[in-house]
C-alpha positions as a LaTeX table, in Angstrom:
\begin{tabular}{lrrr}
\hline
Residue & $x$ (\AA) & $y$ (\AA) & $z$ (\AA) \\
\hline
Unk1 & $-2.16$ & $-15.00$ & $-4.24$ \\
Unk2 & $-5.11$ & $-13.40$ & $-3.03$ \\
Unk3 & $-5.01$ & $-14.63$ & 0.29 \\
Unk4 & $-2.02$ & $-13.59$ & 0.57 \\
Unk5 & $-2.35$ & $-10.83$ & $-0.11$ \\
Unk6 & $-5.17$ & $-10.31$ & 2.37 \\
Unk7 & $-2.95$ & $-11.59$ & 5.18 \\
Unk8 & $-0.21$ & $-8.25$ & 4.30 \\
Unk9 & $-3.27$ & $-6.22$ & 5.06 \\
Unk10 & $-3.70$ & $-7.15$ & 8.32 \\
Unk11 & $-3.17$ & $-4.66$ & 10.99 \\
Unk12 & $-2.98$ & $-7.00$ & 13.73 \\
Unk13 & 0.84 & $-5.48$ & 14.93 \\
Unk14 & 1.84 & $-3.21$ & 17.91 \\
Unk15 & 3.86 & $-0.27$ & 18.31 \\
Unk16 & 6.18 & $-2.05$ & 20.12 \\
Unk17 & 6.51 & $-5.11$ & 17.74 \\
Unk18 & 7.05 & $-2.64$ & 14.46 \\
Unk19 & 9.46 & 0.13 & 16.33 \\
Unk20 & 11.56 & $-3.17$ & 16.40 \\
Unk21 & 10.77 & $-4.56$ & 13.19 \\
Unk22 & 12.07 & $-1.25$ & 11.19 \\
Unk23 & 14.55 & 0.62 & 14.15 \\
Unk24 & 11.85 & 3.53 & 14.31 \\
Unk25 & 10.78 & 4.87 & 17.58 \\
Unk26 & 7.11 & 6.03 & 18.17 \\
Unk27 & 7.93 & 8.72 & 17.63 \\
Unk28 & 8.52 & 8.89 & 13.90 \\
Unk29 & 6.00 & 6.33 & 13.09 \\
Unk30 & 3.71 & 8.40 & 14.51 \\
Unk31 & 4.58 & 12.19 & 12.31 \\
Unk32 & 4.82 & 9.73 & 8.77 \\
Unk33 & 1.58 & 8.18 & 10.11 \\
Unk34 & 0.50 & 12.36 & 10.95 \\
Unk35 & 1.79 & 13.10 & 7.54 \\
Unk36 & $-0.43$ & 10.44 & 5.58 \\
Unk37 & 2.56 & 8.54 & 4.46 \\
Unk38 & 0.99 & 5.84 & 6.49 \\
Unk39 & $-2.85$ & 5.30 & 7.41 \\
Unk40 & $-3.38$ & 2.87 & 10.71 \\
Unk41 & $-6.10$ & 0.84 & 12.57 \\
Unk42 & $-7.25$ & 0.88 & 15.36 \\
Unk43 & $-7.73$ & $-1.92$ & 18.00 \\
Unk44 & $-10.59$ & $-2.94$ & 20.13 \\
Unk45 & $-8.94$ & $-0.56$ & 22.42 \\
Unk46 & $-8.22$ & 2.47 & 19.93 \\
Unk47 & $-4.15$ & 1.53 & 19.53 \\
Unk48 & $-2.57$ & 1.47 & 16.81 \\
Unk49 & $-2.62$ & $-1.78$ & 14.98 \\
Unk50 & $-0.11$ & $-2.35$ & 11.65 \\
Unk51 & $-0.31$ & $-4.75$ & 9.03 \\
Unk52 & 3.26 & $-5.98$ & 6.53 \\
Unk53 & 2.74 & $-4.04$ & 4.18 \\
Unk54 & 2.58 & $-1.31$ & 6.84 \\
Unk55 & 6.20 & $-2.13$ & 7.85 \\
Unk56 & 6.69 & $-1.97$ & 4.74 \\
Unk57 & 5.98 & 1.15 & 4.20 \\
Unk58 & 7.96 & 2.18 & 7.12 \\
Unk59 & 11.18 & 0.28 & 5.75 \\
Unk60 & 10.57 & 2.42 & 2.64 \\
Unk61 & 10.40 & 5.57 & 3.63 \\
Unk62 & 12.97 & 5.01 & 7.10 \\
Unk63 & 15.72 & 4.09 & 3.85 \\
Unk64 & 14.54 & 7.41 & 0.92 \\
Unk65 & 14.60 & 9.79 & 5.20 \\
Unk66 & 18.22 & 7.91 & 5.36 \\
Unk67 & 18.77 & 8.85 & 1.98 \\
Unk68 & 18.38 & 12.39 & 1.83 \\
Unk69 & 14.62 & 12.15 & 0.91 \\
Unk70 & 12.55 & 15.24 & 1.68 \\
Unk71 & 9.11 & 14.25 & 3.25 \\
Unk72 & 7.46 & 16.38 & 0.02 \\
Unk73 & 10.15 & 14.28 & $-2.44$ \\
Unk74 & 9.00 & 10.69 & $-0.90$ \\
Unk75 & 4.92 & 11.85 & $-0.75$ \\
Unk76 & 5.11 & 12.51 & $-4.65$ \\
Unk77 & 6.85 & 9.18 & $-5.19$ \\
Unk78 & 3.59 & 7.10 & $-3.16$ \\
Unk79 & 1.38 & 9.44 & $-5.64$ \\
Unk80 & 3.66 & 8.83 & $-8.24$ \\
Unk81 & 2.65 & 5.66 & $-7.59$ \\
Unk82 & $-0.57$ & 5.18 & $-6.39$ \\
Unk83 & $-1.93$ & 7.49 & $-9.86$ \\
Unk84 & 0.90 & 4.69 & $-11.85$ \\
Unk85 & $-1.23$ & 1.23 & $-9.99$ \\
Unk86 & $-4.08$ & 2.57 & $-10.20$ \\
Unk87 & $-3.60$ & 3.71 & $-14.46$ \\
Unk88 & $-2.49$ & $-0.49$ & $-14.26$ \\
Unk89 & $-5.85$ & $-1.57$ & $-12.70$ \\
Unk90 & $-7.98$ & 0.16 & $-15.06$ \\
Unk91 & $-5.42$ & $-1.53$ & $-17.54$ \\
Unk92 & $-5.91$ & $-4.66$ & $-16.68$ \\
Unk93 & $-9.63$ & $-3.83$ & $-16.43$ \\
Unk94 & $-10.31$ & $-2.89$ & $-19.69$ \\
Unk95 & $-8.20$ & $-5.55$ & $-21.41$ \\
Unk96 & $-10.64$ & $-8.34$ & $-18.82$ \\
Unk97 & $-12.80$ & $-7.30$ & $-20.15$ \\
Unk98 & $-11.95$ & $-7.19$ & $-23.68$ \\
Unk99 & $-11.49$ & $-10.70$ & $-23.76$ \\
Unk100 & $-15.24$ & $-11.76$ & $-22.17$ \\
Unk101 & $-16.73$ & $-9.41$ & $-25.30$ \\
Unk102 & $-14.01$ & $-11.35$ & $-27.44$ \\
Unk103 & $-15.28$ & $-14.74$ & $-25.99$ \\
Unk104 & $-19.07$ & $-13.38$ & $-25.94$ \\
Unk105 & $-18.53$ & $-12.87$ & $-29.58$ \\
Unk106 & $-17.02$ & $-16.48$ & $-30.62$ \\
Unk107 & $-20.07$ & $-17.90$ & $-29.24$ \\
Unk108 & $-22.31$ & $-16.31$ & $-30.76$ \\
Unk109 & $-20.79$ & $-16.42$ & $-33.78$ \\
Unk110 & $-21.35$ & $-20.05$ & $-33.55$ \\
\hline
\end{tabular}
């Protein structure tokens, strides 16, 4: 699972491939990046490189824009998701710590 997630984060796709996969123009893709809806990596020559996660996000953005959502709405949605994701990660971490402390406590009692 971790390996799969890492591969989806791997920024190797050029903008021409992303354009074909998303049905967005280069201009639209660069605009969404300039609006901080997307953060791309750069290749050695300075060209944008995209990951599969970037492609998924661009398709989501395109779908929301086609549905009538504004950039402000999309920003709010992604910010809410980011905050919720961090909150969930923190809960998972705390839960893992609690379990470890319980295991340690059980080991010491024996």
